[in-house]
């Protein structure tokens, strides 16, 4: 039985909208912002074969499609308000859709970010996902902008690094098969946790923030460029995911510096905030690691064990790189 | 020379954001809503080969990608505030991008709807466009919802009907080649005008509204279902585009009732508003035609010249119809 566009939307994506909100099912959604807040909004496109493997579990994909957008809200310090889903699909399969919607809605519920609208279209060549997430910032706060880093700031990163890139290497066969390792790192790639509580708490503590979805070096490069400053990363301080201890050190270092698909926050803060940030790590149960410093001179450098500084190329992920 | 993702964004899509707004170039955009307004938001996916021909002029495509979203805001009665653009591209060509951006930004400027963010990704199989448009409604107004039609309301439509479907028929070779006719109807398909001023003015005059992008019969069907009522359309009153006079009457009727890609508004209003709506048509220089009535009994019917009523199937466009 062919599943029509409208019954598809009704069956899998129509949910009662909260309170005064007009959600799925009209020309557009209507949402009232809480008093004294500004709107924060972002969107991402995810394409089968490019951003996710064709055989990824649909529930996992539903989670990730929303998570990567919530991560952008987190990097601004914003609180989610709702989201829209654009879905391009080959012949729709009910089991796939049900599972995808489950993963998507579960994260909606967890983050209080209801699905309020979107669009579904036919796309024979594979699954396309475009999520728009929006939320709020206190009206007086400009958000954790990329341009707000200051010379002398500490450089911090949340969570562990290197896991998503290692999972990708294993799944692509670039690393020797290791099911035990894959089991430990796969979650970082497929079910990332958007750092929403962290982002909101950082509004009072941090200057600049960015999520490092294109890799630490590249995304930090955006902050440095926007803030017109430089940085030094202490290589020894980078928080490698514990499961990576058996991999060659150079490979782990590359995964931590250049591996993409990481939904952790890199942020800068005045050194006077160190204690408060350490306390926050305990409170949120998220590792927060000081990995370097912002400098007034431009350029991104790595400080090695021997104290020597080497320039770091910003080799992260660029969708159109040759 | 390969054009990187970031230089592509900088060159074609980065523009100074107005006032307090944080636009393209951070993790998310930050926008302050005008006082006493609610957010209205929508999104669409457009896919090469499905929603537009591969050889469409990129400037035209840039216009249309935004226009179809603004049309959804118009159908709510909302005032645009900004938009986001997700773009999937094969190898990016500078001339194509420049022209696309020109068409997009021109409509941004015309409608005061600045581009504030988005995403660009590689997509070998063709161009993908996902636009999110957002705007505002007065806080006390729920918007022109689909569920607000009332029995006894007049049924209205803006503009002329049948042109986009005729252009599609000519371009697909389903109608005999006729360059003069194509020149007259092509604009309706490729450069639709979102009825923003009309939508806003209707906040005080209309009950329900919808844009008829999936065809009059189908989209009106959504209004009837949501409002739990029926309607009769007077076939003789339908405003056929003047250029269609030489086509067979049955073909024109089908184009008007079922042809998609129409960015006119169909709306319902109390009969006491007829004079005000006629005055509005003159003021906005947009034809507004009374085409029927909302009934308490369910079903969509067409009244023929002889007074006979026949049931109308809601055969518009469904992306997943078999």
Coordinates of C-alpha atoms in Angstrom, one line a residue, chain A:
Chain A
X1 CA 0.0 0.0 0.0
X2 CA 1.4 3.3 -1.0
X3 CA 1.8 5.7 1.9
X4 CA 0.7 9.2 0.8
X5 CA 2.6 12.3 1.9
X6 CA -0.2 13.5 4.1
X7 CA -0.9 10.2 5.8
X8 CA 2.8 9.8 6.3
X9 CA 3.0 13.1 8.1
X10 CA -0.1 12.3 10.2
X11 CA 1.0 8.9 11.2
X12 CA 4.6 9.5 12.1
X13 CA 5.1 13.2 12.7
X14 CA 1.9 14.8 13.9
X15 CA 1.9 15.3 17.6
X16 CA -0.1 17.6 19.8
X17 CA 1.8 20.9 20.1
X18 CA 2.3 22.3 23.5
X19 CA 0.2 25.2 24.9
X20 CA -0.4 28.1 22.6
X21 CA 1.8 26.6 19.9
X22 CA 0.4 25.8 16.4
X23 CA 2.5 22.8 15.2
X24 CA 2.5 20.4 12.3
X25 CA -0.3 20.6 9.8
X26 CA -0.7 24.3 8.8
X27 CA 1.2 26.4 6.3
X28 CA 3.7 27.3 9.0
X29 CA 4.1 26.8 12.8
X30 CA 3.3 29.6 15.3
X31 CA 5.3 29.7 18.5
X32 CA 5.3 32.3 21.3
X33 CA 8.8 33.0 22.7
X34 CA 9.2 33.3 26.5
X35 CA 9.3 36.8 27.7
X36 CA 12.6 38.7 27.4
X37 CA 14.3 36.3 25.0
X38 CA 15.7 36.5 21.5
X39 CA 15.4 33.9 18.8
X40 CA 18.3 31.6 17.9
X41 CA 18.0 29.5 14.8
X42 CA 20.1 27.1 12.7
X43 CA 19.8 24.4 10.1
X44 CA 21.7 21.4 8.7
X45 CA 21.5 19.2 5.7
X46 CA 22.3 15.5 6.1
X47 CA 22.7 13.4 3.0
X48 CA 22.7 9.6 2.7
X49 CA 26.2 8.3 1.8
X50 CA 27.8 11.5 2.7
X51 CA 26.8 12.3 6.3
X52 CA 25.5 8.8 7.3
X53 CA 25.9 5.3 6.0
X54 CA 22.9 3.8 4.1
X55 CA 22.6 1.0 6.6
X56 CA 22.6 3.1 9.8
X57 CA 19.7 2.2 12.1
X58 CA 16.9 4.6 11.4
X59 CA 16.3 5.3 15.1
X60 CA 19.9 6.3 15.5
X61 CA 19.6 8.5 12.4
X62 CA 16.5 10.2 13.7
X63 CA 18.4 11.0 16.9
X64 CA 21.5 12.3 15.2
X65 CA 19.6 14.5 12.6
X66 CA 18.2 16.5 15.5
X67 CA 21.3 16.2 17.7
X68 CA 23.6 17.9 15.3
X69 CA 21.3 20.9 15.1
X70 CA 20.8 21.0 18.9
X71 CA 24.5 21.0 19.2
X72 CA 24.6 24.3 17.2
X73 CA 22.0 25.8 19.6
X74 CA 24.2 24.5 22.5
X75 CA 27.2 26.3 21.1
X76 CA 25.3 29.6 21.3
X77 CA 24.1 28.9 24.8
X78 CA 20.5 28.7 23.6
X79 CA 17.6 26.8 25.1
X80 CA 15.6 24.8 22.5
X81 CA 12.0 25.8 21.6
X82 CA 11.2 23.6 18.7
X83 CA 12.3 22.2 15.4
X84 CA 11.2 21.5 11.8
X85 CA 12.0 18.4 9.8
X86 CA 12.5 18.3 6.0
X87 CA 12.6 14.7 4.8
X88 CA 13.4 13.5 1.3
X89 CA 12.7 9.8 0.8
X90 CA 12.7 7.1 -1.8
X91 CA 9.6 4.8 -1.6
X92 CA 8.6 5.3 2.1
X93 CA 8.9 2.2 4.2
X94 CA 6.7 2.2 7.3
X95 CA 9.1 0.4 9.5
X96 CA 11.9 2.7 8.6
X97 CA 9.8 5.7 9.2
X98 CA 8.4 4.5 12.5
X99 CA 11.9 3.8 13.8
X100 CA 13.3 7.1 12.4
X101 CA 10.4 9.1 14.0
X102 CA 10.9 7.2 17.3
X103 CA 14.6 8.3 17.5
X104 CA 13.7 11.8 16.5
X105 CA 10.8 12.3 18.9
X106 CA 12.7 10.7 21.8
X107 CA 15.3 13.4 21.6
X108 CA 12.6 16.0 21.1
X109 CA 11.1 14.9 24.3
X110 CA 14.4 14.7 26.2
X111 CA 15.4 18.2 25.2
X112 CA 11.9 19.7 25.2
X113 CA 12.2 20.6 21.6
X114 CA 8.9 19.6 19.9
X115 CA 8.7 18.9 16.2
X116 CA 6.4 21.7 14.9
X117 CA 6.4 21.4 11.1
X118 CA 8.4 20.6 8.0
X119 CA 8.1 19.1 4.6
X120 CA 8.3 15.6 3.1
X121 CA 9.3 15.0 -0.6
X122 CA 10.2 12.1 -2.8
X123 CA 13.9 11.7 -3.5
X124 CA 14.7 8.5 -5.3
X125 CA 18.5 8.7 -4.8
X126 CA 18.5 8.3 -1.1
X127 CA 17.4 9.8 2.2
X128 CA 17.9 13.6 2.7
X129 CA 17.3 15.2 6.0
X130 CA 17.1 18.9 6.7
X131 CA 16.4 19.9 10.3
X132 CA 15.9 23.4 11.5
X133 CA 16.2 23.9 15.3
X134 CA 15.3 27.1 17.1
X135 CA 15.5 28.3 20.6
X136 CA 16.0 31.3 22.8
X137 CA 18.7 33.4 24.5
X138 CA 18.1 35.9 27.3
X139 CA 17.4 39.2 25.5
X140 CA 20.4 40.9 27.1
X141 CA 22.9 38.2 26.1
X142 CA 24.5 38.1 22.7
X143 CA 25.2 34.4 22.9
X144 CA 28.4 32.5 22.9
X145 CA 29.7 34.0 19.6
X146 CA 32.7 32.9 17.7
X147 CA 34.0 36.4 17.8
X148 CA 34.1 36.8 21.6
X149 CA 37.5 35.0 22.4
X150 CA 40.0 37.3 24.1
X151 CA 43.8 37.0 24.4
X152 CA 44.6 35.4 27.7
X153 CA 41.5 33.3 27.8
X154 CA 41.8 29.6 28.7
X155 CA 40.8 27.2 25.9
X156 CA 38.5 24.4 27.0
X157 CA 36.8 21.4 25.5
X158 CA 33.9 19.2 26.7
X159 CA 33.8 15.4 26.7
X160 CA 36.4 13.0 25.2
X161 CA 37.9 13.4 21.8
X162 CA 38.8 11.0 19.0
X163 CA 36.0 8.5 19.4
X164 CA 33.8 9.5 16.4
X165 CA 36.8 9.6 14.0
X166 CA 37.9 6.2 15.3
X167 CA 34.4 4.8 14.7
X168 CA 34.4 6.1 11.2
X169 CA 37.8 4.6 10.6
X170 CA 36.6 1.2 11.8
X171 CA 33.3 1.3 9.8
X172 CA 35.2 2.4 6.6
X173 CA 37.8 -0.4 7.1
X174 CA 40.7 2.1 7.4
X175 CA 41.5 0.7 10.9
X176 CA 41.9 -3.0 11.5
X177 CA 38.5 -4.6 12.5
X178 CA 38.0 -4.5 16.3
X179 CA 34.4 -5.1 17.4
X180 CA 35.1 -4.3 21.1
X181 CA 36.6 -1.0 20.2
X182 CA 33.8 -0.2 17.7
X183 CA 31.3 -0.9 20.5
X184 CA 32.9 1.7 22.7
X185 CA 33.3 4.5 20.2
X186 CA 30.3 4.0 17.9
X187 CA 27.9 6.0 20.2
X188 CA 30.0 9.1 19.8
X189 CA 29.5 8.9 16.0
X190 CA 25.9 7.8 15.9
X191 CA 24.2 9.1 19.0
X192 CA 26.0 12.3 20.0
X193 CA 24.7 14.2 23.0
X194 CA 24.1 17.8 22.3
X195 CA 25.7 19.8 25.2
X196 CA 22.6 22.0 25.8
X197 CA 22.9 22.3 29.6
X198 CA 26.6 23.0 29.3
X199 CA 26.0 25.7 26.7
X200 CA 23.4 27.4 28.8
X201 CA 25.6 27.3 31.9
X202 CA 28.5 28.8 29.9
X203 CA 26.5 31.9 29.2
X204 CA 27.7 33.2 32.5
X205 CA 31.2 31.8 32.3
X206 CA 32.6 31.6 28.8
X207 CA 33.4 34.1 26.1
X208 CA 33.4 32.3 22.7
X209 CA 32.1 28.8 22.0
X210 CA 31.7 26.6 19.0
X211 CA 30.8 23.0 18.4
X212 CA 33.6 21.1 16.8
X213 CA 31.6 19.2 14.3
X214 CA 34.2 19.9 11.5
X215 CA 37.1 19.0 13.8
X216 CA 38.8 20.8 16.7
X217 CA 41.5 22.5 14.7
X218 CA 39.3 23.7 11.9
X219 CA 36.4 24.9 14.1
X220 CA 38.8 26.6 16.6
X221 CA 40.3 28.3 13.5
X222 CA 36.9 29.9 12.9
X223 CA 36.9 31.2 16.4
X224 CA 40.4 32.6 16.0
X225 CA 39.6 34.2 12.7
X226 CA 36.3 35.8 14.0
X227 CA 38.0 36.9 17.2
X228 CA 41.2 38.1 15.5
X229 CA 43.5 36.2 17.7
X230 CA 45.6 33.0 17.9
X231 CA 45.9 30.0 20.2
X232 CA 48.2 27.4 21.6
X233 CA 46.9 23.9 22.3
X234 CA 48.8 21.7 24.8
X235 CA 48.9 18.4 23.0
X236 CA 49.4 16.4 26.2
X237 CA 46.3 17.9 27.7
X238 CA 43.9 16.8 25.0
X239 CA 41.3 14.4 26.5
X240 CA 41.5 11.2 24.4
X241 CA 38.6 8.9 24.7
X242 CA 39.7 6.1 27.1
X243 CA 39.0 3.4 24.5
X244 CA 41.7 4.7 22.2
X245 CA 44.6 3.8 24.5
X246 CA 45.7 0.9 22.3
X247 CA 45.8 2.9 19.0
X248 CA 49.0 4.5 17.8
X249 CA 49.5 7.9 19.4
X250 CA 49.8 9.7 16.1
X251 CA 46.5 8.3 14.9
X252 CA 44.8 9.3 18.2
X253 CA 46.3 12.8 17.9
X254 CA 45.0 13.2 14.4
X255 CA 41.6 12.0 15.4
X256 CA 41.4 14.5 18.3
X257 CA 42.7 17.5 16.3
X258 CA 41.1 16.9 12.9
X259 CA 38.4 14.3 13.3
X260 CA 35.0 15.7 12.4
X261 CA 31.4 14.7 13.5
X262 CA 32.2 15.7 17.1
X263 CA 29.4 17.4 19.0
X264 CA 31.4 18.7 21.9
X265 CA 31.9 22.3 22.7
X266 CA 35.2 24.1 22.5
X267 CA 35.0 27.4 24.5
X268 CA 37.2 30.1 25.8
X269 CA 36.9 31.7 29.3
X270 CA 38.8 34.0 31.6
X271 CA 41.3 32.2 33.8
X272 CA 39.4 33.5 36.8
X273 CA 36.6 31.1 35.9
X274 CA 38.6 27.9 36.3
X275 CA 37.1 26.9 39.6
X276 CA 33.5 27.6 38.5
X277 CA 34.1 25.6 35.3
X278 CA 35.5 22.7 37.2
X279 CA 32.5 22.8 39.5
X280 CA 30.2 22.9 36.5
X281 CA 31.9 19.7 35.1
X282 CA 31.1 17.9 38.3
X283 CA 27.5 19.2 38.4
X284 CA 26.8 18.2 34.8
X285 CA 28.9 15.1 34.9
X286 CA 30.6 16.2 31.7
X287 CA 34.4 16.2 31.5
X288 CA 35.6 19.8 30.9
X289 CA 39.3 20.0 30.1
X290 CA 41.6 23.0 29.8
X291 CA 43.6 22.4 26.6
X292 CA 45.4 25.6 25.9
X293 CA 45.3 29.4 25.7
X294 CA 44.1 32.2 23.5
X295 CA 47.0 34.5 22.3
X296 CA 46.9 37.9 20.8
X297 CA 49.2 36.8 17.9
X298 CA 47.4 35.1 15.1
X299 CA 47.9 31.4 14.3
X300 CA 47.1 28.0 15.8
X301 CA 50.0 26.2 17.4
X302 CA 50.5 22.9 19.2
X303 CA 52.7 22.8 22.2
X304 CA 54.5 19.4 22.4
X305 CA 55.8 17.6 25.5
X306 CA 59.2 19.2 25.1
X307 CA 57.7 22.7 25.1
X308 CA 58.3 23.2 21.4
X309 CA 55.5 24.9 19.5
X310 CA 54.6 23.8 16.0
X311 CA 52.0 25.4 13.7
X312 CA 48.8 23.4 13.3
X313 CA 47.1 23.3 9.9
X314 CA 43.3 23.6 10.2
X315 CA 42.7 20.4 8.4
X316 CA 39.1 19.6 9.3
X317 CA 36.2 18.7 7.2
X318 CA 35.3 20.9 4.2
X319 CA 32.5 19.6 2.0
X320 CA 33.9 21.2 -1.1
X321 CA 37.6 20.6 -0.6
X322 CA 39.3 19.2 -3.7

